[in-house]
């Protein structure tokens, strides 16, 4: 674990279900990039669900089945990024209730011992003037309420973080290992030359890894 932001990769987690939410997450990611971090922003850097789903449906998968195993692919990709590729996490808690996926990701980051900070400027989920203790307990009951404060808060969390040996994937529970391994294969394919414009290729990898009744040769 580095004790600075030099080449540190940060997972940005938060609500992504409308344009305003996506714009806020992009603003957070862009600010982190400007201050020297690299970032993983799922809706920007991961797969575009709709485009891959269209390819799978064109290949005669019924839409509900295709959506199911495509969600499995997205889960594995994001778990891989959080467990292996990213060394810290910024968590956007905004919303009437915090985004369920981001809560799960924050719990994983916390259990893995990664530096984790929270941003929130939305009072709708207060409980008698306080946030849910099971959430903010993971960030030492502290959060920032301005996006501009995020880089400093993250830098402080990193500097105060105990140095740990590199994570051994083999030491993780079997189901986590399986998700990480599949996510790694998918990410490698997505990073290959021209992959961002090749939805057919990405769909083929998703099929090979996640389609039902399909024994994967990519993990052999």
Tab-separated table of C-alpha atoms in Angstrom:
chain	number	residue	atom	x	y	z
A	1	UNK	CA	0.000	0.000	0.000
A	2	UNK	CA	1.407	3.367	-1.034
A	3	UNK	CA	1.345	6.224	1.474
A	4	UNK	CA	0.766	8.857	-1.205
A	5	UNK	CA	-1.504	9.362	-4.182
A	6	UNK	CA	1.294	8.551	-6.638
A	7	UNK	CA	-0.218	6.207	-9.234
A	8	UNK	CA	-2.801	5.077	-6.693
A	9	UNK	CA	-6.012	3.753	-8.232
A	10	UNK	CA	-9.258	4.729	-6.529
A	11	UNK	CA	-12.640	3.037	-6.856
A	12	UNK	CA	-15.450	5.605	-7.073
A	13	UNK	CA	-18.721	4.187	-5.745
A	14	UNK	CA	-22.109	5.835	-5.592
A	15	UNK	CA	-25.516	6.248	-7.234
A	16	UNK	CA	-25.539	6.129	-11.048
A	17	UNK	CA	-29.198	5.836	-12.011
A	18	UNK	CA	-29.884	9.251	-13.516
A	19	UNK	CA	-27.920	11.967	-15.288
A	20	UNK	CA	-27.516	14.129	-12.188
A	21	UNK	CA	-26.082	11.226	-10.188
A	22	UNK	CA	-23.738	10.221	-13.006
A	23	UNK	CA	-22.584	13.814	-13.449
A	24	UNK	CA	-21.773	14.087	-9.744
A	25	UNK	CA	-19.794	10.840	-9.803
A	26	UNK	CA	-17.921	12.020	-12.896
A	27	UNK	CA	-17.124	15.308	-11.155
A	28	UNK	CA	-15.655	13.379	-8.217
A	29	UNK	CA	-13.605	11.135	-10.511
A	30	UNK	CA	-12.329	14.062	-12.575
A	31	UNK	CA	-11.247	15.938	-9.452
A	32	UNK	CA	-9.350	12.902	-8.186
A	33	UNK	CA	-7.633	12.563	-11.557
A	34	UNK	CA	-6.599	16.223	-11.486
A	35	UNK	CA	-5.023	15.710	-8.067
A	36	UNK	CA	-2.876	12.791	-9.194
A	37	UNK	CA	-4.963	9.666	-8.705
A	38	UNK	CA	-6.109	7.193	-11.305
A	39	UNK	CA	-9.715	6.108	-10.905
A	40	UNK	CA	-12.192	3.401	-11.756
A	41	UNK	CA	-15.659	4.817	-12.360
A	42	UNK	CA	-18.001	1.893	-13.112
A	43	UNK	CA	-20.435	3.578	-15.509
A	44	UNK	CA	-17.599	5.142	-17.504
A	45	UNK	CA	-14.818	2.566	-17.315
A	46	UNK	CA	-16.835	-0.650	-17.168
A	47	UNK	CA	-19.180	-2.222	-19.704
A	48	UNK	CA	-22.187	-0.421	-21.125
A	49	UNK	CA	-25.000	-2.780	-20.176
A	50	UNK	CA	-27.440	-1.751	-22.900
A	51	UNK	CA	-25.003	-2.184	-25.797
A	52	UNK	CA	-23.786	-5.614	-24.711
A	53	UNK	CA	-27.341	-6.734	-23.981
A	54	UNK	CA	-28.371	-5.755	-27.518
A	55	UNK	CA	-25.606	-7.945	-28.953
A	56	UNK	CA	-26.613	-10.901	-26.785
A	57	UNK	CA	-30.265	-10.580	-27.791
A	58	UNK	CA	-29.194	-10.479	-31.449
A	59	UNK	CA	-27.471	-13.816	-30.759
A	60	UNK	CA	-30.843	-15.293	-29.797
A	61	UNK	CA	-30.512	-15.072	-26.041
A	62	UNK	CA	-33.834	-14.096	-24.524
A	63	UNK	CA	-33.523	-10.711	-22.850
A	64	UNK	CA	-34.144	-11.825	-19.219
A	65	UNK	CA	-31.538	-14.600	-19.435
A	66	UNK	CA	-29.002	-12.359	-21.138
A	67	UNK	CA	-29.569	-9.617	-18.575
A	68	UNK	CA	-29.063	-12.117	-15.746
A	69	UNK	CA	-25.647	-13.342	-16.836
A	70	UNK	CA	-24.623	-9.863	-17.958
A	71	UNK	CA	-25.305	-8.689	-14.409
A	72	UNK	CA	-23.070	-11.529	-13.208
A	73	UNK	CA	-20.348	-10.202	-15.510
A	74	UNK	CA	-20.700	-6.665	-14.169
A	75	UNK	CA	-20.564	-7.973	-10.599
A	76	UNK	CA	-17.351	-9.900	-11.269
A	77	UNK	CA	-15.755	-6.980	-13.097
A	78	UNK	CA	-16.494	-4.553	-10.274
A	79	UNK	CA	-15.371	-7.021	-7.592
A	80	UNK	CA	-12.093	-7.530	-9.458
A	81	UNK	CA	-11.543	-3.786	-9.686
A	82	UNK	CA	-12.286	-3.268	-6.009
A	83	UNK	CA	-10.307	-6.239	-4.705
A	84	UNK	CA	-7.262	-6.177	-6.987
A	85	UNK	CA	-6.903	-3.088	-9.152
A	86	UNK	CA	-7.954	-0.339	-6.739
A	87	UNK	CA	-6.121	0.516	-3.537
A	88	UNK	CA	-8.633	2.935	-2.010
A	89	UNK	CA	-12.278	3.919	-2.343
A	90	UNK	CA	-14.361	7.093	-2.356
A	91	UNK	CA	-17.983	6.471	-1.411
A	92	UNK	CA	-20.800	8.850	-2.362
A	93	UNK	CA	-23.566	8.429	0.224
A	94	UNK	CA	-26.027	10.844	-1.377
A	95	UNK	CA	-29.613	9.757	-1.949
A	96	UNK	CA	-32.806	9.251	0.044
A	97	UNK	CA	-31.152	5.970	0.951
A	98	UNK	CA	-27.528	5.221	0.000
A	99	UNK	CA	-27.052	3.303	-3.229
A	100	UNK	CA	-27.259	-0.431	-2.474
A	101	UNK	CA	-24.396	-1.391	-4.754
A	102	UNK	CA	-22.124	1.250	-3.267
A	103	UNK	CA	-22.960	0.029	0.249
A	104	UNK	CA	-21.884	-3.477	-0.768
A	105	UNK	CA	-18.691	-2.124	-2.338
A	106	UNK	CA	-17.899	-0.054	0.749
A	107	UNK	CA	-18.337	-3.112	2.955
A	108	UNK	CA	-15.924	-5.057	0.761
A	109	UNK	CA	-13.357	-2.246	0.822
A	110	UNK	CA	-13.669	-1.973	4.606
A	111	UNK	CA	-13.275	-5.716	5.145
A	112	UNK	CA	-10.249	-5.714	2.833
A	113	UNK	CA	-8.673	-2.955	4.901
A	114	UNK	CA	-8.491	-0.392	2.092
A	115	UNK	CA	-8.539	3.366	2.779
A	116	UNK	CA	-12.187	4.430	2.538
A	117	UNK	CA	-13.775	7.873	2.786
A	118	UNK	CA	-17.351	9.079	2.392
A	119	UNK	CA	-18.898	12.154	0.804
A	120	UNK	CA	-22.448	13.276	1.605
A	121	UNK	CA	-24.296	16.572	1.297
A	122	UNK	CA	-27.819	15.097	1.376
A	123	UNK	CA	-29.753	15.119	4.674
A	124	UNK	CA	-32.606	12.848	3.571
A	125	UNK	CA	-31.286	9.681	5.216
A	126	UNK	CA	-30.522	11.170	8.601
A	127	UNK	CA	-31.747	9.214	11.639
A	128	UNK	CA	-32.542	11.733	14.396
A	129	UNK	CA	-29.876	14.004	12.985
A	130	UNK	CA	-27.336	11.230	12.472
A	131	UNK	CA	-26.379	8.831	9.706
A	132	UNK	CA	-26.955	5.085	9.930
A	133	UNK	CA	-24.164	3.850	12.247
A	134	UNK	CA	-23.679	0.625	10.283
A	135	UNK	CA	-22.717	2.740	7.287
A	136	UNK	CA	-20.662	5.568	8.733
A	137	UNK	CA	-18.961	3.222	11.169
A	138	UNK	CA	-16.947	2.008	8.185
A	139	UNK	CA	-15.564	5.534	7.706
A	140	UNK	CA	-14.871	6.254	11.386
A	141	UNK	CA	-18.198	8.156	11.657
A	142	UNK	CA	-16.813	10.947	9.495
A	143	UNK	CA	-17.656	12.255	6.039
A	144	UNK	CA	-17.027	15.344	3.939
A	145	UNK	CA	-19.858	17.482	2.599
A	146	UNK	CA	-18.086	19.247	-0.264
A	147	UNK	CA	-16.630	17.556	-3.323
A	148	UNK	CA	-13.575	19.823	-3.137
A	149	UNK	CA	-12.721	18.273	0.247
A	150	UNK	CA	-12.498	14.735	-1.130
A	151	UNK	CA	-8.847	14.689	-2.326
A	152	UNK	CA	-7.534	16.010	0.998
A	153	UNK	CA	-9.693	13.603	3.002
A	154	UNK	CA	-8.541	10.690	0.873
A	155	UNK	CA	-4.892	11.705	1.147
A	156	UNK	CA	-5.254	11.883	4.928
A	157	UNK	CA	-6.894	8.457	5.051
A	158	UNK	CA	-4.066	6.999	2.984
A	159	UNK	CA	-1.358	8.595	5.119
A	160	UNK	CA	-3.002	7.306	8.299
A	161	UNK	CA	-3.497	3.833	6.902
A	162	UNK	CA	-1.465	0.917	8.184
A	163	UNK	CA	0.898	-0.540	5.621
A	164	UNK	CA	-0.222	-4.011	4.604
A	165	UNK	CA	1.402	-6.742	2.517
A	166	UNK	CA	-0.020	-7.212	-0.991
A	167	UNK	CA	-3.379	-8.951	-1.034
A	168	UNK	CA	-3.177	-12.675	-1.734
A	169	UNK	CA	-6.183	-13.586	-3.856
A	170	UNK	CA	-5.674	-17.259	-3.004
A	171	UNK	CA	-6.394	-16.420	0.633
A	172	UNK	CA	-9.852	-15.053	-0.168
A	173	UNK	CA	-13.035	-17.147	0.122
A	174	UNK	CA	-13.662	-19.402	-2.866
A	175	UNK	CA	-16.639	-17.430	-4.183
A	176	UNK	CA	-14.653	-14.193	-4.062
A	177	UNK	CA	-11.760	-15.854	-5.872
A	178	UNK	CA	-14.132	-17.040	-8.589
A	179	UNK	CA	-15.538	-13.547	-9.128
A	180	UNK	CA	-12.071	-11.981	-9.117
A	181	UNK	CA	-10.705	-14.480	-11.634
A	182	UNK	CA	-13.626	-14.019	-14.014
A	183	UNK	CA	-13.471	-10.249	-13.632
A	184	UNK	CA	-9.759	-10.280	-14.389
A	185	UNK	CA	-10.289	-12.173	-17.647
A	186	UNK	CA	-13.073	-9.808	-18.651
A	187	UNK	CA	-11.035	-6.704	-17.785
A	188	UNK	CA	-8.038	-7.988	-19.751
A	189	UNK	CA	-10.283	-8.447	-22.778
A	190	UNK	CA	-11.758	-4.974	-22.335
A	191	UNK	CA	-8.263	-3.457	-22.203
A	192	UNK	CA	-7.140	-5.080	-25.445
A	193	UNK	CA	-6.625	-2.851	-28.465
A	194	UNK	CA	-9.886	-1.695	-30.006
A	195	UNK	CA	-12.037	-3.403	-27.379
A	196	UNK	CA	-13.929	-0.251	-26.391
A	197	UNK	CA	-15.510	-0.152	-29.848
A	198	UNK	CA	-15.894	-3.930	-30.173
A	199	UNK	CA	-19.077	-4.867	-28.351
A	200	UNK	CA	-19.212	-8.147	-30.275
A	201	UNK	CA	-15.902	-9.262	-28.783
A	202	UNK	CA	-16.854	-8.209	-25.260
A	203	UNK	CA	-20.200	-9.993	-25.602
A	204	UNK	CA	-18.358	-13.155	-26.659
A	205	UNK	CA	-16.175	-13.047	-23.546
A	206	UNK	CA	-19.247	-12.472	-21.378
A	207	UNK	CA	-20.940	-15.475	-22.996
A	208	UNK	CA	-17.909	-17.692	-22.516
A	209	UNK	CA	-17.523	-16.776	-18.859
A	210	UNK	CA	-21.078	-16.341	-17.635
A	211	UNK	CA	-23.694	-17.796	-19.994
A	212	UNK	CA	-25.663	-20.711	-18.471
A	213	UNK	CA	-24.627	-24.265	-19.326
A	214	UNK	CA	-21.401	-22.996	-20.839
A	215	UNK	CA	-18.223	-24.510	-19.452
A	216	UNK	CA	-15.646	-21.734	-19.584
A	217	UNK	CA	-12.315	-22.473	-21.178
A	218	UNK	CA	-10.979	-18.992	-20.427
A	219	UNK	CA	-10.445	-19.787	-16.753
A	220	UNK	CA	-8.746	-23.110	-17.398
